[in-house]
PDB file of C-alpha atoms in Angstrom:
ATOM      1  CA  ASP A 123     -55.797  -8.909  24.016  1.00  0.00           C
ATOM      2  CA  ILE A 124     -57.377  -8.926  20.277  1.00  0.00           C
ATOM      3  CA  GLN A 125     -55.169 -11.102  18.641  1.00  0.00           C
ATOM      4  CA  MET A 126     -53.900 -10.407  14.912  1.00  0.00           C
ATOM      5  CA  THR A 127     -53.519 -13.660  12.871  1.00  0.00           C
ATOM      6  CA  GLN A 128     -52.035 -12.552   8.966  1.00  0.00           C
ATOM      7  CA  SER A 129     -50.947 -14.436   6.141  1.00  0.00           C
ATOM      8  CA  PRO A 130     -48.585 -15.753   4.210  1.00  0.00           C
ATOM      9  CA  SER A 131     -45.643 -15.446   6.270  1.00  0.00           C
ATOM     10  CA  SER A 132     -44.101 -13.972   3.000  1.00  0.00           C
ATOM     11  CA  LEU A 133     -44.469 -14.428  -0.624  1.00  0.00           C
ATOM     12  CA  SER A 134     -43.062 -14.125  -3.469  1.00  0.00           C
ATOM     13  CA  ALA A 135     -43.805 -12.364  -6.237  1.00  0.00           C
ATOM     14  CA  SER A 136     -43.267 -10.013 -10.577  1.00  0.00           C
ATOM     15  CA  VAL A 137     -43.714  -7.065 -11.360  1.00  0.00           C
ATOM     16  CA  GLY A 138     -46.258  -5.741 -11.748  1.00  0.00           C
ATOM     17  CA  ASP A 139     -48.779  -8.663 -10.268  1.00  0.00           C
ATOM     18  CA  ARG A 140     -51.436  -8.253  -7.962  1.00  0.00           C
ATOM     19  CA  VAL A 141     -50.193  -9.066  -4.689  1.00  0.00           C
ATOM     20  CA  THR A 142     -53.066  -9.899  -1.391  1.00  0.00           C
ATOM     21  CA  ILE A 143     -51.711  -9.707   1.814  1.00  0.00           C
ATOM     22  CA  THR A 144     -55.464 -10.681   4.954  1.00  0.00           C
ATOM     23  CA  CYS A 145     -55.624 -10.554   8.079  1.00  0.00           C
ATOM     24  CA  ARG A 146     -58.283 -11.953  10.460  1.00  0.00           C
ATOM     25  CA  THR A 147     -58.915 -11.022  14.140  1.00  0.00           C
ATOM     26  CA  SER A 148     -59.931 -13.215  16.942  1.00  0.00           C
ATOM     27  CA  GLN A 149     -63.204 -11.283  17.720  1.00  0.00           C
ATOM     28  CA  SER A 150     -65.242  -8.427  15.491  1.00  0.00           C
ATOM     29  CA  ILE A 151     -63.801  -4.773  15.458  1.00  0.00           C
ATOM     30  CA  TYR A 152     -65.617  -3.192  12.849  1.00  0.00           C
ATOM     31  CA  ASN A 153     -63.233  -1.526  10.454  1.00  0.00           C
ATOM     32  CA  TYR A 154     -60.850   0.040  13.177  1.00  0.00           C
ATOM     33  CA  VAL A 155     -58.122  -2.165  11.259  1.00  0.00           C
ATOM     34  CA  ASN A 156     -54.846  -0.424   9.699  1.00  0.00           C
ATOM     35  CA  TRP A 157     -52.256  -0.901   7.510  1.00  0.00           C
ATOM     36  CA  PHE A 158     -48.343  -0.434   8.257  1.00  0.00           C
ATOM     37  CA  GLN A 159     -45.488  -0.479   4.950  1.00  0.00           C
ATOM     38  CA  GLN A 160     -42.464  -1.616   6.831  1.00  0.00           C
ATOM     39  CA  LYS A 161     -39.246  -0.983   4.286  1.00  0.00           C
ATOM     40  CA  SER A 162     -35.325  -2.826   6.196  1.00  0.00           C
ATOM     41  CA  GLY A 163     -34.098  -0.086   8.762  1.00  0.00           C
ATOM     42  CA  LYS A 164     -36.589   2.747   8.663  1.00  0.00           C
ATOM     43  CA  ALA A 165     -39.947   2.977  11.076  1.00  0.00           C
ATOM     44  CA  PRO A 166     -43.686   1.320   9.870  1.00  0.00           C
ATOM     45  CA  LYS A 167     -45.001   3.292   7.554  1.00  0.00           C
ATOM     46  CA  LEU A 168     -49.120   4.199   7.312  1.00  0.00           C
ATOM     47  CA  LEU A 169     -50.971   2.687   3.974  1.00  0.00           C
ATOM     48  CA  ILE A 170     -54.477   2.653   5.175  1.00  0.00           C
ATOM     49  CA  TYR A 171     -56.274   3.463   8.004  1.00  0.00           C
ATOM     50  CA  SER A 172     -60.416   2.286   9.118  1.00  0.00           C
ATOM     51  CA  ALA A 173     -59.884  -0.476   6.559  1.00  0.00           C
ATOM     52  CA  SER A 174     -59.887   1.243   3.487  1.00  0.00           C
ATOM     53  CA  THR A 175     -58.815   4.577   4.164  1.00  0.00           C
ATOM     54  CA  LEU A 176     -55.378   5.567   2.025  1.00  0.00           C
ATOM     55  CA  GLU A 177     -53.287   7.822   3.232  1.00  0.00           C
ATOM     56  CA  THR A 178     -52.580  11.070   2.024  1.00  0.00           C
ATOM     57  CA  GLY A 179     -49.285  10.424   0.141  1.00  0.00           C
ATOM     58  CA  VAL A 180     -49.589   6.357  -0.541  1.00  0.00           C
ATOM     59  CA  PRO A 181     -50.633   5.281  -4.578  1.00  0.00           C
ATOM     60  CA  SER A 182     -53.383   3.941  -5.903  1.00  0.00           C
ATOM     61  CA  ARG A 183     -52.866   0.942  -6.627  1.00  0.00           C
ATOM     62  CA  PHE A 184     -52.321  -0.044  -2.751  1.00  0.00           C
ATOM     63  CA  SER A 185     -55.986  -0.408  -1.036  1.00  0.00           C
ATOM     64  CA  GLY A 186     -57.907  -1.678   1.717  1.00  0.00           C
ATOM     65  CA  SER A 187     -60.958  -4.016   2.762  1.00  0.00           C
ATOM     66  CA  GLY A 188     -62.714  -5.764   4.895  1.00  0.00           C
ATOM     67  CA  SER A 189     -64.931  -5.884   8.472  1.00  0.00           C
ATOM     68  CA  GLY A 190     -65.703  -7.795  11.260  1.00  0.00           C
ATOM     69  CA  THR A 191     -62.676 -10.715  11.532  1.00  0.00           C
ATOM     70  CA  ASP A 192     -62.181 -10.863   8.111  1.00  0.00           C
ATOM     71  CA  PHE A 193     -59.705  -7.579   6.513  1.00  0.00           C
ATOM     72  CA  THR A 194     -58.120  -7.850   3.121  1.00  0.00           C
ATOM     73  CA  LEU A 195     -54.665  -4.836   1.910  1.00  0.00           C
ATOM     74  CA  THR A 196     -54.300  -5.152  -2.126  1.00  0.00           C
ATOM     75  CA  ILE A 197     -51.270  -4.068  -3.888  1.00  0.00           C
ATOM     76  CA  SER A 198     -52.673  -3.326  -7.774  1.00  0.00           C
ATOM     77  CA  SER A 199     -50.142  -3.835  -9.730  1.00  0.00           C
ATOM     78  CA  LEU A 200     -46.067  -4.924  -7.722  1.00  0.00           C
ATOM     79  CA  GLN A 201     -43.499  -1.776  -7.832  1.00  0.00           C
ATOM     80  CA  PRO A 202     -39.870  -2.569  -6.865  1.00  0.00           C
ATOM     81  CA  GLU A 203     -40.765  -0.595  -3.973  1.00  0.00           C
ATOM     82  CA  ASP A 204     -43.330  -2.206  -3.136  1.00  0.00           C
ATOM     83  CA  SER A 205     -40.041  -4.821  -1.554  1.00  0.00           C
ATOM     84  CA  ALA A 206     -40.752  -4.629   2.250  1.00  0.00           C
ATOM     85  CA  ARG A 207     -42.823  -6.324   4.998  1.00  0.00           C
ATOM     86  CA  TYR A 208     -46.673  -5.056   5.459  1.00  0.00           C
ATOM     87  CA  PHE A 209     -49.065  -5.085   8.733  1.00  0.00           C
ATOM     88  CA  CYS A 210     -51.911  -5.035  10.180  1.00  0.00           C
ATOM     89  CA  GLN A 211     -53.094  -3.374  13.094  1.00  0.00           C
ATOM     90  CA  GLN A 212     -56.384  -2.823  14.944  1.00  0.00           C
ATOM     91  CA  SER A 213     -57.077   0.131  16.830  1.00  0.00           C
ATOM     92  CA  TYR A 214     -60.079  -0.793  18.671  1.00  0.00           C
ATOM     93  CA  THR A 215     -59.459  -1.283  21.888  1.00  0.00           C
ATOM     94  CA  THR A 216     -56.042  -1.119  23.787  1.00  0.00           C
ATOM     95  CA  PRO A 217     -53.607  -2.959  24.509  1.00  0.00           C
ATOM     96  CA  LEU A 218     -53.187  -2.161  20.933  1.00  0.00           C
ATOM     97  CA  THR A 219     -51.880  -4.834  18.670  1.00  0.00           C
ATOM     98  CA  PHE A 220     -50.530  -5.859  15.678  1.00  0.00           C
ATOM     99  CA  GLY A 221     -50.228  -9.292  12.901  1.00  0.00           C
ATOM    100  CA  GLY A 222     -47.022 -10.668  12.920  1.00  0.00           C
ATOM    101  CA  GLY A 223     -45.436  -8.227   9.091  1.00  0.00           C
ATOM    102  CA  THR A 224     -46.076 -10.349   5.377  1.00  0.00           C
ATOM    103  CA  LYS A 225     -43.028 -10.044   3.418  1.00  0.00           C
ATOM    104  CA  VAL A 226     -43.320  -8.993   0.179  1.00  0.00           C
ATOM    105  CA  GLU A 227     -40.092 -10.107  -1.903  1.00  0.00           C
ATOM    106  CA  ILE A 228     -39.900  -9.078  -5.990  1.00  0.00           C
ATOM    107  CA  LYS A 229     -39.444 -12.538  -7.678  1.00  0.00           C
TER     108      LYS A 229
ATOM    109  CA  GLN B 243     -44.572  18.013   9.147  1.00  0.00           C
ATOM    110  CA  VAL B 244     -43.795  16.150  12.766  1.00  0.00           C
ATOM    111  CA  GLN B 245     -41.575  14.555  13.587  1.00  0.00           C
ATOM    112  CA  LEU B 246     -39.706  12.375  15.969  1.00  0.00           C
ATOM    113  CA  GLN B 247     -36.811  10.979  17.292  1.00  0.00           C
ATOM    114  CA  GLU B 248     -35.591   8.478  20.194  1.00  0.00           C
ATOM    115  CA  SER B 249     -32.832   9.255  21.996  1.00  0.00           C
ATOM    116  CA  GLY B 250     -31.314   7.255  24.806  1.00  0.00           C
ATOM    117  CA  PRO B 251     -28.843   4.250  26.187  1.00  0.00           C
ATOM    118  CA  GLY B 252     -28.359   1.543  23.591  1.00  0.00           C
ATOM    119  CA  LEU B 253     -26.825  -0.658  25.340  1.00  0.00           C
ATOM    120  CA  VAL B 254     -28.618  -1.841  29.661  1.00  0.00           C
ATOM    121  CA  LYS B 255     -27.839  -4.075  31.019  1.00  0.00           C
ATOM    122  CA  PRO B 256     -29.741  -6.709  33.388  1.00  0.00           C
ATOM    123  CA  SER B 257     -32.599  -5.810  35.716  1.00  0.00           C
ATOM    124  CA  GLN B 258     -31.384  -1.256  35.005  1.00  0.00           C
ATOM    125  CA  THR B 259     -34.081   0.554  33.882  1.00  0.00           C
ATOM    126  CA  LEU B 260     -34.493   2.435  30.551  1.00  0.00           C
ATOM    127  CA  SER B 261     -35.067   5.701  30.055  1.00  0.00           C
ATOM    128  CA  LEU B 262     -35.467   6.908  26.682  1.00  0.00           C
ATOM    129  CA  THR B 263     -36.327  10.506  24.881  1.00  0.00           C
ATOM    130  CA  CYS B 264     -38.238  11.581  22.183  1.00  0.00           C
ATOM    131  CA  SER B 265     -37.858  14.669  20.964  1.00  0.00           C
ATOM    132  CA  VAL B 266     -41.032  16.405  18.932  1.00  0.00           C
ATOM    133  CA  SER B 267     -40.694  18.592  16.523  1.00  0.00           C
ATOM    134  CA  GLY B 268     -43.315  20.710  13.817  1.00  0.00           C
ATOM    135  CA  GLY B 269     -46.551  20.241  16.446  1.00  0.00           C
ATOM    136  CA  SER B 270     -47.018  20.429  19.583  1.00  0.00           C
ATOM    137  CA  ILE B 271     -47.221  17.846  21.978  1.00  0.00           C
ATOM    138  CA  SER B 272     -49.399  19.757  23.632  1.00  0.00           C
ATOM    139  CA  ASP B 273     -52.269  20.054  20.520  1.00  0.00           C
ATOM    140  CA  GLY B 274     -55.919  18.223  21.732  1.00  0.00           C
ATOM    141  CA  GLY B 275     -56.790  14.459  19.769  1.00  0.00           C
ATOM    142  CA  TYR B 276     -53.735  12.958  20.046  1.00  0.00           C
ATOM    143  CA  SER B 277     -52.211  10.260  22.094  1.00  0.00           C
ATOM    144  CA  TRP B 278     -48.402   9.575  22.263  1.00  0.00           C
ATOM    145  CA  SER B 279     -46.898   6.450  21.704  1.00  0.00           C
ATOM    146  CA  TRP B 280     -43.574   3.685  22.990  1.00  0.00           C
ATOM    147  CA  ILE B 281     -44.432   0.675  20.341  1.00  0.00           C
ATOM    148  CA  ARG B 282     -41.157  -1.874  20.416  1.00  0.00           C
ATOM    149  CA  GLN B 283     -40.031  -4.149  17.886  1.00  0.00           C
ATOM    150  CA  HIS B 284     -38.008  -7.563  19.242  1.00  0.00           C
ATOM    151  CA  PRO B 285     -34.991  -8.370  16.693  1.00  0.00           C
ATOM    152  CA  GLY B 286     -38.497 -12.296  15.624  1.00  0.00           C
ATOM    153  CA  LYS B 287     -40.068  -8.465  13.548  1.00  0.00           C
ATOM    154  CA  ASP B 288     -42.895  -8.014  16.297  1.00  0.00           C
ATOM    155  CA  LEU B 289     -44.529  -4.862  17.455  1.00  0.00           C
ATOM    156  CA  GLU B 290     -45.392  -4.236  20.606  1.00  0.00           C
ATOM    157  CA  TRP B 291     -47.772  -1.639  21.732  1.00  0.00           C
ATOM    158  CA  ILE B 292     -46.181  -0.588  25.312  1.00  0.00           C
ATOM    159  CA  GLY B 293     -48.676   2.007  26.294  1.00  0.00           C
ATOM    160  CA  TYR B 294     -49.737   5.539  25.117  1.00  0.00           C
ATOM    161  CA  ILE B 295     -50.474   8.975  26.382  1.00  0.00           C
ATOM    162  CA  PHE B 296     -53.052  11.921  26.540  1.00  0.00           C
ATOM    163  CA  GLU B 297     -51.816  16.181  26.592  1.00  0.00           C
ATOM    164  CA  SER B 298     -54.177  15.259  29.328  1.00  0.00           C
ATOM    165  CA  GLY B 299     -51.319  13.263  31.366  1.00  0.00           C
ATOM    166  CA  ASN B 300     -53.943  10.100  30.986  1.00  0.00           C
ATOM    167  CA  THR B 301     -51.781   7.355  30.463  1.00  0.00           C
ATOM    168  CA  TYR B 302     -52.737   3.999  29.270  1.00  0.00           C
ATOM    169  CA  TYR B 303     -50.494   1.209  29.213  1.00  0.00           C
ATOM    170  CA  ASN B 304     -50.251  -2.927  28.254  1.00  0.00           C
ATOM    171  CA  PRO B 305     -51.142  -5.408  30.839  1.00  0.00           C
ATOM    172  CA  SER B 306     -47.871  -6.780  29.592  1.00  0.00           C
ATOM    173  CA  LEU B 307     -46.013  -4.338  31.235  1.00  0.00           C
ATOM    174  CA  LYS B 308     -47.463  -1.672  33.222  1.00  0.00           C
ATOM    175  CA  SER B 309     -46.401  -3.377  36.323  1.00  0.00           C
ATOM    176  CA  ARG B 310     -42.740  -2.204  34.482  1.00  0.00           C
ATOM    177  CA  VAL B 311     -43.162   0.786  32.939  1.00  0.00           C
ATOM    178  CA  THR B 312     -44.024   4.598  32.743  1.00  0.00           C
ATOM    179  CA  ILE B 313     -45.007   7.124  30.349  1.00  0.00           C
ATOM    180  CA  SER B 314     -44.372  10.359  30.490  1.00  0.00           C
ATOM    181  CA  MET B 315     -44.214  13.963  28.983  1.00  0.00           C
ATOM    182  CA  ASP B 316     -42.571  17.511  29.286  1.00  0.00           C
ATOM    183  CA  ALA B 317     -44.662  20.153  27.731  1.00  0.00           C
ATOM    184  CA  SER B 318     -42.331  22.597  28.084  1.00  0.00           C
ATOM    185  CA  LYS B 319     -39.455  21.086  26.096  1.00  0.00           C
ATOM    186  CA  ASN B 320     -42.197  19.214  23.271  1.00  0.00           C
ATOM    187  CA  GLN B 321     -41.107  15.117  23.999  1.00  0.00           C
ATOM    188  CA  LEU B 322     -41.612  12.642  25.975  1.00  0.00           C
ATOM    189  CA  SER B 323     -40.123   9.753  28.181  1.00  0.00           C
ATOM    190  CA  LEU B 324     -40.286   6.357  28.462  1.00  0.00           C
ATOM    191  CA  ASN B 325     -39.083   4.747  31.596  1.00  0.00           C
ATOM    192  CA  LEU B 326     -38.818   0.881  31.655  1.00  0.00           C
ATOM    193  CA  ARG B 327     -37.559  -1.175  34.586  1.00  0.00           C
ATOM    194  CA  SER B 328     -36.414  -4.590  35.048  1.00  0.00           C
ATOM    195  CA  MET B 329     -34.737  -5.288  32.308  1.00  0.00           C
ATOM    196  CA  THR B 330     -33.993  -8.178  30.926  1.00  0.00           C
ATOM    197  CA  ALA B 331     -32.887  -9.855  27.707  1.00  0.00           C
ATOM    198  CA  ALA B 332     -36.340 -10.318  26.634  1.00  0.00           C
ATOM    199  CA  ASP B 333     -36.599  -6.514  26.409  1.00  0.00           C
ATOM    200  CA  THR B 334     -34.121  -5.797  23.356  1.00  0.00           C
ATOM    201  CA  ALA B 335     -35.349  -4.552  20.916  1.00  0.00           C
ATOM    202  CA  VAL B 336     -35.901  -1.552  18.637  1.00  0.00           C
ATOM    203  CA  TYR B 337     -38.494   1.153  21.007  1.00  0.00           C
ATOM    204  CA  TYR B 338     -40.240   3.623  18.943  1.00  0.00           C
ATOM    205  CA  CYS B 339     -42.292   6.400  19.667  1.00  0.00           C
ATOM    206  CA  ALA B 340     -45.252   7.338  17.416  1.00  0.00           C
ATOM    207  CA  ARG B 341     -47.890  10.259  16.950  1.00  0.00           C
ATOM    208  CA  SER B 342     -51.381   8.600  16.612  1.00  0.00           C
ATOM    209  CA  PHE B 343     -54.773  10.020  16.150  1.00  0.00           C
ATOM    210  CA  LYS B 344     -57.429   7.548  17.075  1.00  0.00           C
ATOM    211  CA  ASP B 345     -54.713   5.114  18.247  1.00  0.00           C
ATOM    212  CA  VAL B 346     -53.546   5.089  14.281  1.00  0.00           C
ATOM    213  CA  PRO B 347     -50.086   5.422  14.550  1.00  0.00           C
ATOM    214  CA  ASP B 348     -49.557   8.298  11.498  1.00  0.00           C
ATOM    215  CA  TYR B 349     -46.022   9.089  12.664  1.00  0.00           C
ATOM    216  CA  TRP B 350     -42.846   7.807  13.977  1.00  0.00           C
ATOM    217  CA  GLY B 351     -39.880   8.933  15.404  1.00  0.00           C
ATOM    218  CA  GLN B 352     -36.288   6.633  13.563  1.00  0.00           C
ATOM    219  CA  GLY B 353     -36.628   4.447  16.612  1.00  0.00           C
ATOM    220  CA  SER B 354     -33.477   3.684  18.600  1.00  0.00           C
ATOM    221  CA  LEU B 355     -32.485  -0.362  19.398  1.00  0.00           C
ATOM    222  CA  VAL B 356     -31.951  -0.540  23.475  1.00  0.00           C
ATOM    223  CA  THR B 357     -29.546  -4.100  24.056  1.00  0.00           C
ATOM    224  CA  VAL B 358     -29.823  -5.729  27.389  1.00  0.00           C
ATOM    225  CA  SER B 359     -26.591  -7.782  27.768  1.00  0.00           C
ATOM    226  CA  SER B 360     -23.702  -7.274  31.140  1.00  0.00           C
TER     227      SER B 360
END
């Protein structure tokens, strides 16, 4: 199985801050990484697919980058509604696997 | 807009079989190009892909669960189903169904909490 290692596991930042979450994979998976946002008690919501393509309707402050084994989700200016847990997922091969998640809190 | 809704028992006894149904609206599970997944999230928050099914009926399962899982679909009802046998406490989780395009889950149900306890 492809292992997805996310860091940090949690962070606290102020409104307006730039936030970066990383995901490292156990083998090269080109750009087959996707990012999800999960708010408390809700299902995950797709934010970014194919490493850097913004899903329709997702605010442009979210962006993704990376290829190979190292990937990044960036929130350019953190907003109160961005308080959530964020997951990466690989769609390169089955079994599909997810990162452990990053909890983002607002100071 | 595609919507998915899971239904099933909230409580299952150890060794029993879990049966969940996912009702799909706003789209057909017979539409080509999509897979229909079951994904679970344990109380520790980790997400685990269980498996998926295509409109052809072809299925792919996570090897860690393959011996206990069956995913099926009923096109006439626009539903997919999950059966997970020999349940233990380690199977306690929120179970989600999701539509995927090229293995990217883009629409999710709201989730169904299943607790395994006697």
